[in-house]
C-alpha atoms as one frame of an Amber mdcrd trajectory, in Angstrom:
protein
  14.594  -3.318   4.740  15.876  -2.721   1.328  13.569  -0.852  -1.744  14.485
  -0.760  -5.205  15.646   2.844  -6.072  14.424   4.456  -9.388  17.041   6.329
 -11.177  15.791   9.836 -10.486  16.376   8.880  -6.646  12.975   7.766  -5.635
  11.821   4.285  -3.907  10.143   1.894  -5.897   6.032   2.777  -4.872   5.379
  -0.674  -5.078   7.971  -2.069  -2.719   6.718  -3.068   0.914   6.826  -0.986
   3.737   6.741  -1.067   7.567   3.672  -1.031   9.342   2.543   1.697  11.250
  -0.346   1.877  14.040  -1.236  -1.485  13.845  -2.012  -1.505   9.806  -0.239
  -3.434   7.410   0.800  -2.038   4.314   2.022  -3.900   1.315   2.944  -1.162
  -0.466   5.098   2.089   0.060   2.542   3.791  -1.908  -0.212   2.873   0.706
   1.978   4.368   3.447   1.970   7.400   1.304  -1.160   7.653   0.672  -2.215
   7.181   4.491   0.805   9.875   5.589  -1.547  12.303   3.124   1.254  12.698
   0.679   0.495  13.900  -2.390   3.697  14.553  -4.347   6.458  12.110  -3.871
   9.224  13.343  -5.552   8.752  16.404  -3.242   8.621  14.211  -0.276  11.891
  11.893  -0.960  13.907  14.721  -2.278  14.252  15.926   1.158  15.948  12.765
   2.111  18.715  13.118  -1.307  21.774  14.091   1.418  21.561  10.995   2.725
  22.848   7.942   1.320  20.338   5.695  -0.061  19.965   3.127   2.770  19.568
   5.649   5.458  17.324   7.657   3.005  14.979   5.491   2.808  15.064   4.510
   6.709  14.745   7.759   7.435  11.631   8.214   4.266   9.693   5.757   6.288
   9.916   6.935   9.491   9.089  10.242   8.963   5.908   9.150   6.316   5.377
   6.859  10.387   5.415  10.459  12.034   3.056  11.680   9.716   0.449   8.627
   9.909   0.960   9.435  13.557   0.281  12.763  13.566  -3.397  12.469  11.060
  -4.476   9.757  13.908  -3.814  12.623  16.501  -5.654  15.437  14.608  -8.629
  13.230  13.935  -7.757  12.378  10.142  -7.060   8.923  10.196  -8.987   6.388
  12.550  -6.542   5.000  15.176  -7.384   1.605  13.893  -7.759   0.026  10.436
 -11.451  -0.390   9.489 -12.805  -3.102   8.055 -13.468  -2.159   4.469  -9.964
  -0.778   4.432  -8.754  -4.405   5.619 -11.205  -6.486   3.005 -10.582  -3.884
   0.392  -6.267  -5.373   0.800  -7.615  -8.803   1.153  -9.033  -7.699  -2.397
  -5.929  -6.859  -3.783  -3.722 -10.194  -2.603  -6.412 -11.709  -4.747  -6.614
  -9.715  -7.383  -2.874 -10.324  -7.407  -3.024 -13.635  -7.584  -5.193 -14.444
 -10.329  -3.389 -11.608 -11.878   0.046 -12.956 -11.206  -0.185 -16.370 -10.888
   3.146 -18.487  -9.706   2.675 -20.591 -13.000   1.661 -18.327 -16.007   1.254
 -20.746 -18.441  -1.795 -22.541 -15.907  -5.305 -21.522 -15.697  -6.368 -20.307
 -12.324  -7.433 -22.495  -9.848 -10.733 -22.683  -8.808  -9.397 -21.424  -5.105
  -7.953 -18.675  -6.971 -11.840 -17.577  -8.435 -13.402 -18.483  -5.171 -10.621
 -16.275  -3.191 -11.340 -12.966  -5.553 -15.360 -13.444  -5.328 -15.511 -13.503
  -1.760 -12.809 -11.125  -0.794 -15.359  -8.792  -3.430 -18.174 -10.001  -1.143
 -17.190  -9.245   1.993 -15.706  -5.927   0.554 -19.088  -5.211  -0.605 -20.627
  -6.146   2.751 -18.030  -3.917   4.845 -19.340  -0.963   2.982 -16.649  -0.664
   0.290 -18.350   1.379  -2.823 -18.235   0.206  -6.194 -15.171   2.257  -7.246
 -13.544   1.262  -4.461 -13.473  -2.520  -5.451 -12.984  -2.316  -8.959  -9.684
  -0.656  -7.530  -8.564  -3.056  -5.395  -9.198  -5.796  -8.013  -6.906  -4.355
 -10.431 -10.318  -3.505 -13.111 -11.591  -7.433 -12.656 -15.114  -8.163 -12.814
 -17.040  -9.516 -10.165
């Protein structure tokens, strides 16, 4: 897997990353935020002596070790939930409209239907308010 390297050293938090415990991540901030990390330059700088492939191989297993660990202790349910899993179906939608293939082309009216109910069922797992107006990026439902 290759990430996009800033130039102070650090991985790109928006590049993908491996998943871990059966949940699928589509960001390396996700993985982050699951490991319970809560400075990342802190994190990656331990990883600097290494060059930047294995640095980042090595980044994401030990951020693995770390999901790993919070499902032992009790932190972390072993499995995803379902508002965490609507709450990403959320986001792919909310990246959609936002980022649509053609620019210059209104959304589709898949593209509308796709957001609403991704917000319904988000709404029906349990997902608060908050929590949906993050995953959609600030969109109104």
């Amino acid at each position: 897997m290759s990430l996009h390297i800033f130039a102070q050293g650090l991985p790109d938090p928006g590049a993908p990353a491996r998943s871990v415990a059966s949940r699928q991540f589509e960001s390396l901030a996700e993985l982050e935020a699951l490991a319970g990390v809560t400075d990342r330059a802190a994190f990656w700088r331990r990883f600097f002596v290494y060059p930047e492939e294995t640095r980042l191989v090595r980044g994401q297993g030990e951020l693995e070790r770390l999901v790993r660990e919070r499902i032992r202790n009790g932190e972390v349910p072993p499995t995803e939930t379902e508002r965490e899993r609507t709450l990403r179906a959320l986001r792919q939608s909310a990246r959609g409209f936002l980022e649509p293939s053609q620019p210059d082309v209104a959304p589709y009216p898949q593209v509308l239907d796709a957001l609403a109910s991704a917000a319904d069922a988000a709404r029906a797992a349990g997902a608060s308010p908050t929590e949906i107006i993050d995953a959609s990026e600030g969109l109104e439902h």
